[in-house]
Structure formats: structure tokens, C-alpha cells
PDB file of C-alpha atoms and ligand atoms in Angstrom:
ATOM      1  CA  UNK A 477      -0.301  -0.278  -0.182  1.00  0.00           C
ATOM      2  CA  UNK A 478       0.908   3.072  -0.961  1.00  0.00           C
ATOM      3  CA  UNK A 479      -0.510   6.511  -0.689  1.00  0.00           C
ATOM      4  CA  UNK A 480      -0.656   8.390  -3.890  1.00  0.00           C
ATOM      5  CA  UNK A 481      -1.748  12.424  -4.786  1.00  0.00           C
ATOM      6  CA  UNK A 482      -4.090  12.039  -7.075  1.00  0.00           C
ATOM      7  CA  UNK A 483      -6.300  15.466  -7.894  1.00  0.00           C
ATOM      8  CA  UNK A 484      -5.755  19.631  -5.694  1.00  0.00           C
ATOM      9  CA  UNK A 485      -7.458  19.213  -1.978  1.00  0.00           C
ATOM     10  CA  UNK A 486     -10.637  21.518  -3.860  1.00  0.00           C
ATOM     11  CA  UNK A 487     -11.208  19.921  -7.143  1.00  0.00           C
ATOM     12  CA  UNK A 488     -13.666  18.400  -5.548  1.00  0.00           C
ATOM     13  CA  UNK A 489     -16.778  20.098  -4.248  1.00  0.00           C
ATOM     14  CA  UNK A 490     -19.574  18.840  -1.868  1.00  0.00           C
ATOM     15  CA  UNK A 491     -21.781  16.466  -4.151  1.00  0.00           C
ATOM     16  CA  UNK A 492     -18.380  16.020  -6.644  1.00  0.00           C
ATOM     17  CA  UNK A 493     -17.705  12.757  -8.523  1.00  0.00           C
ATOM     18  CA  UNK A 494     -15.038  11.812 -10.728  1.00  0.00           C
ATOM     19  CA  UNK A 495     -12.489   8.522 -11.425  1.00  0.00           C
ATOM     20  CA  UNK A 496      -9.166   8.503 -11.293  1.00  0.00           C
ATOM     21  CA  UNK A 497      -6.869   6.117 -12.304  1.00  0.00           C
ATOM     22  CA  UNK A 498      -4.390   4.792  -9.928  1.00  0.00           C
ATOM     23  CA  UNK A 499      -2.128   1.569 -11.418  1.00  0.00           C
ATOM     24  CA  UNK A 500      -3.972  -0.457 -13.259  1.00  0.00           C
ATOM     25  CA  UNK A 501      -7.458  -0.126 -10.878  1.00  0.00           C
ATOM     26  CA  UNK A 502     -10.040   3.533 -11.266  1.00  0.00           C
ATOM     27  CA  UNK A 503     -11.284   4.801  -8.675  1.00  0.00           C
ATOM     28  CA  UNK A 504     -14.222   7.048  -7.868  1.00  0.00           C
ATOM     29  CA  UNK A 505     -13.879   9.922  -5.181  1.00  0.00           C
ATOM     30  CA  UNK A 506     -16.302  11.573  -4.002  1.00  0.00           C
ATOM     31  CA  UNK A 507     -17.052  14.269  -1.702  1.00  0.00           C
ATOM     32  CA  UNK A 508     -20.332  12.847   0.360  1.00  0.00           C
ATOM     33  CA  UNK A 509     -21.424  16.148   2.806  1.00  0.00           C
ATOM     34  CA  UNK A 510     -18.000  17.867   2.576  1.00  0.00           C
ATOM     35  CA  UNK A 511     -16.575  14.792   3.376  1.00  0.00           C
ATOM     36  CA  UNK A 512     -13.962  12.992   0.971  1.00  0.00           C
ATOM     37  CA  UNK A 513     -14.558   8.781  -0.055  1.00  0.00           C
ATOM     38  CA  UNK A 514     -12.471   6.663  -2.043  1.00  0.00           C
ATOM     39  CA  UNK A 515     -14.308   3.647  -3.778  1.00  0.00           C
ATOM     40  CA  UNK A 516     -13.895   0.827  -5.971  1.00  0.00           C
ATOM     41  CA  UNK A 517     -15.872   2.366  -9.459  1.00  0.00           C
ATOM     42  CA  UNK A 518     -16.681  -1.087 -10.434  1.00  0.00           C
ATOM     43  CA  UNK A 519     -19.524  -2.852  -8.522  1.00  0.00           C
ATOM     44  CA  UNK A 520     -17.771  -5.487  -8.199  1.00  0.00           C
ATOM     45  CA  UNK A 521     -22.127  -7.387  -8.450  1.00  0.00           C
ATOM     46  CA  UNK A 522     -20.979  -7.782 -12.856  1.00  0.00           C
ATOM     47  CA  UNK A 523     -18.203  -5.740 -12.776  1.00  0.00           C
ATOM     48  CA  UNK A 524     -20.688  -2.565 -13.866  1.00  0.00           C
ATOM     49  CA  UNK A 525     -19.384   1.318 -13.760  1.00  0.00           C
ATOM     50  CA  UNK A 526     -20.757   2.601 -10.422  1.00  0.00           C
ATOM     51  CA  UNK A 527     -19.942   6.049 -11.599  1.00  0.00           C
ATOM     52  CA  UNK A 528     -23.574   7.274 -11.223  1.00  0.00           C
ATOM     53  CA  UNK A 529     -24.501   5.508  -7.708  1.00  0.00           C
ATOM     54  CA  UNK A 530     -26.809   7.409  -5.493  1.00  0.00           C
ATOM     55  CA  UNK A 531     -26.461   7.417  -2.313  1.00  0.00           C
ATOM     56  CA  UNK A 532     -29.244   7.313   0.400  1.00  0.00           C
ATOM     57  CA  UNK A 533     -29.684   8.880   3.642  1.00  0.00           C
ATOM     58  CA  UNK A 534     -27.765   5.765   5.408  1.00  0.00           C
ATOM     59  CA  UNK A 535     -24.756   6.193   3.493  1.00  0.00           C
ATOM     60  CA  UNK A 536     -24.906   3.845   0.927  1.00  0.00           C
ATOM     61  CA  UNK A 537     -24.006   4.372  -2.769  1.00  0.00           C
ATOM     62  CA  UNK A 538     -26.264   2.357  -4.664  1.00  0.00           C
ATOM     63  CA  UNK A 539     -25.840   0.728  -8.255  1.00  0.00           C
ATOM     64  CA  UNK A 540     -27.658   1.677 -10.498  1.00  0.00           C
ATOM     65  CA  UNK A 541     -28.175  -1.584 -12.207  1.00  0.00           C
ATOM     66  CA  UNK A 542     -29.262  -4.100  -9.770  1.00  0.00           C
ATOM     67  CA  UNK A 543     -29.556  -1.547  -7.042  1.00  0.00           C
ATOM     68  CA  UNK A 544     -26.421  -3.410  -4.563  1.00  0.00           C
ATOM     69  CA  UNK A 545     -26.252  -0.719  -1.714  1.00  0.00           C
ATOM     70  CA  UNK A 546     -22.718  -0.485   0.068  1.00  0.00           C
ATOM     71  CA  UNK A 547     -21.879   1.771   3.183  1.00  0.00           C
ATOM     72  CA  UNK A 548     -20.091   4.279   2.048  1.00  0.00           C
ATOM     73  CA  UNK A 549     -16.916   4.108   3.888  1.00  0.00           C
ATOM     74  CA  UNK A 550     -16.507   0.269   4.731  1.00  0.00           C
ATOM     75  CA  UNK A 551     -18.160  -1.168   2.074  1.00  0.00           C
ATOM     76  CA  UNK A 552     -19.873  -3.551   3.202  1.00  0.00           C
ATOM     77  CA  UNK A 553     -22.881  -4.699   1.771  1.00  0.00           C
ATOM     78  CA  UNK A 554     -26.027  -3.688   3.135  1.00  0.00           C
ATOM     79  CA  UNK A 555     -28.396  -4.954  -0.200  1.00  0.00           C
ATOM     80  CA  UNK A 556     -26.158  -7.395  -3.513  1.00  0.00           C
ATOM     81  CA  UNK A 557     -29.318  -6.818  -6.091  1.00  0.00           C
ATOM     82  CA  UNK A 558     -33.101  -6.824  -5.719  1.00  0.00           C
ATOM     83  CA  UNK A 559     -34.318  -5.721  -8.843  1.00  0.00           C
ATOM     84  CA  UNK A 560     -35.195  -5.716 -10.743  1.00  0.00           C
ATOM     85  CA  UNK A 561     -37.803  -7.815  -8.729  1.00  0.00           C
ATOM     86  CA  UNK A 562     -37.563 -11.685  -9.213  1.00  0.00           C
ATOM     87  CA  UNK A 563     -35.104 -10.486 -11.415  1.00  0.00           C
ATOM     88  CA  UNK A 564     -32.599 -10.068  -9.567  1.00  0.00           C
ATOM     89  CA  UNK A 565     -33.197 -12.958  -6.883  1.00  0.00           C
ATOM     90  CA  UNK A 566     -31.935 -14.500 -10.035  1.00  0.00           C
ATOM     91  CA  UNK A 567     -29.287 -12.022 -10.609  1.00  0.00           C
ATOM     92  CA  UNK A 568     -28.042 -12.178  -7.362  1.00  0.00           C
ATOM     93  CA  UNK A 569     -27.569 -16.073  -7.423  1.00  0.00           C
ATOM     94  CA  UNK A 570     -25.154 -16.139  -9.819  1.00  0.00           C
ATOM     95  CA  UNK A 571     -22.514 -14.577  -7.740  1.00  0.00           C
ATOM     96  CA  UNK A 572     -22.073 -14.066  -4.438  1.00  0.00           C
ATOM     97  CA  UNK A 573     -22.103 -11.017  -2.422  1.00  0.00           C
ATOM     98  CA  UNK A 574     -19.864  -8.986  -2.725  1.00  0.00           C
ATOM     99  CA  UNK A 575     -18.768  -5.701  -0.329  1.00  0.00           C
ATOM    100  CA  UNK A 576     -17.320  -3.359  -2.825  1.00  0.00           C
ATOM    101  CA  UNK A 577     -13.314  -2.187  -1.880  1.00  0.00           C
ATOM    102  CA  UNK A 578     -12.601   1.311  -0.251  1.00  0.00           C
ATOM    103  CA  UNK A 579      -9.646   3.362   0.087  1.00  0.00           C
ATOM    104  CA  UNK A 580      -7.755   5.414   2.149  1.00  0.00           C
ATOM    105  CA  UNK A 581      -8.557   9.068   1.518  1.00  0.00           C
ATOM    106  CA  UNK A 582      -6.442  12.093   2.958  1.00  0.00           C
ATOM    107  CA  UNK A 583      -5.954  15.928   2.532  1.00  0.00           C
ATOM    108  CA  UNK A 584      -2.778  16.902   2.591  1.00  0.00           C
ATOM    109  CA  UNK A 585      -0.225  19.640   1.665  1.00  0.00           C
ATOM    110  CA  UNK A 586      -2.886  20.879  -1.172  1.00  0.00           C
ATOM    111  CA  UNK A 587      -4.250  17.636  -2.426  1.00  0.00           C
ATOM    112  CA  UNK A 588      -6.589  14.504  -2.006  1.00  0.00           C
ATOM    113  CA  UNK A 589      -4.328  11.473  -1.839  1.00  0.00           C
ATOM    114  CA  UNK A 590      -5.273   7.824  -1.581  1.00  0.00           C
ATOM    115  CA  UNK A 591      -3.791   4.644  -0.371  1.00  0.00           C
ATOM    116  CA  UNK A 592      -3.773   1.657  -2.187  1.00  0.00           C
TER     117      UNK A 592
HETATM  118  S1  LIG B 159     -24.252  -4.404 -11.480  1.00  0.00           S
HETATM  119 FE1  LIG B 159     -24.095  -3.009  -9.806  1.00  0.00          FE
HETATM  120  S2  LIG B 159     -25.818  -4.020  -9.185  1.00  0.00           S
HETATM  121 FE2  LIG B 159     -25.764  -5.433 -10.692  1.00  0.00          FE
END
């Protein structure tokens, strides 16, 4: 694991999000309610992009494809593939529930850093 500078500290205002490439990984940076998060940019369900996912009232990022939900801070699975009704349940059986990888993030020296 090593810290990598990815963006200027003021690059993400509240509600902002951006995908950055670090090595061979694409990481989604989010500013949710003025707190920064770094998560894998790919949903662990079917490896589809999670960039447009909404964040619900419980602080979970909800994939827009089959609505799997993950705690934005820990990546813990809160719901696994509940959508669409019926079909989602079948899809959920195709792959075991997996957490969303999350990464330490900090602001220092005028930049955002993440630890991979
Ligand atoms: S790809 Fe994200 S829930 Fe299916």
C-alpha cells in the first residue's frame, strides 16, 4: 500500500465525483456532504461502472443497475442485487455477495491522496 496524490484538494466540491486512474485501477472519488470517499469504480456484482450510483439516506452507495448497496465508508454490503424484482433475485444467485473495495483518503499539502 502506498499513498498517491490524485487531485487538488479543492477539485471536488460537495456532491462532486470523479474517477481517477491509479496504476491499473480506476477509483471513484466522492465528496458526500463535505466528506471525501474513495471506492472502486466498478460494482462487484457484474463489474459495471458505479460512477452514477446514488447515495441513500443511510449513507450507502446504490448501484444504478441492480441496486446493490454498499456502505460508502466501509464498502459493506447493505443489499445485494434486489432489482428488478424476481429477476434480481436470480441474478443475485449468479454471484456471491462481495463488498465494494474502499480506500483510505486524506487531504494534505493542498492535494487529495489515496492509499492503494
Ligand atoms: S452491476 Fe451493480 S448491482 Fe448489478
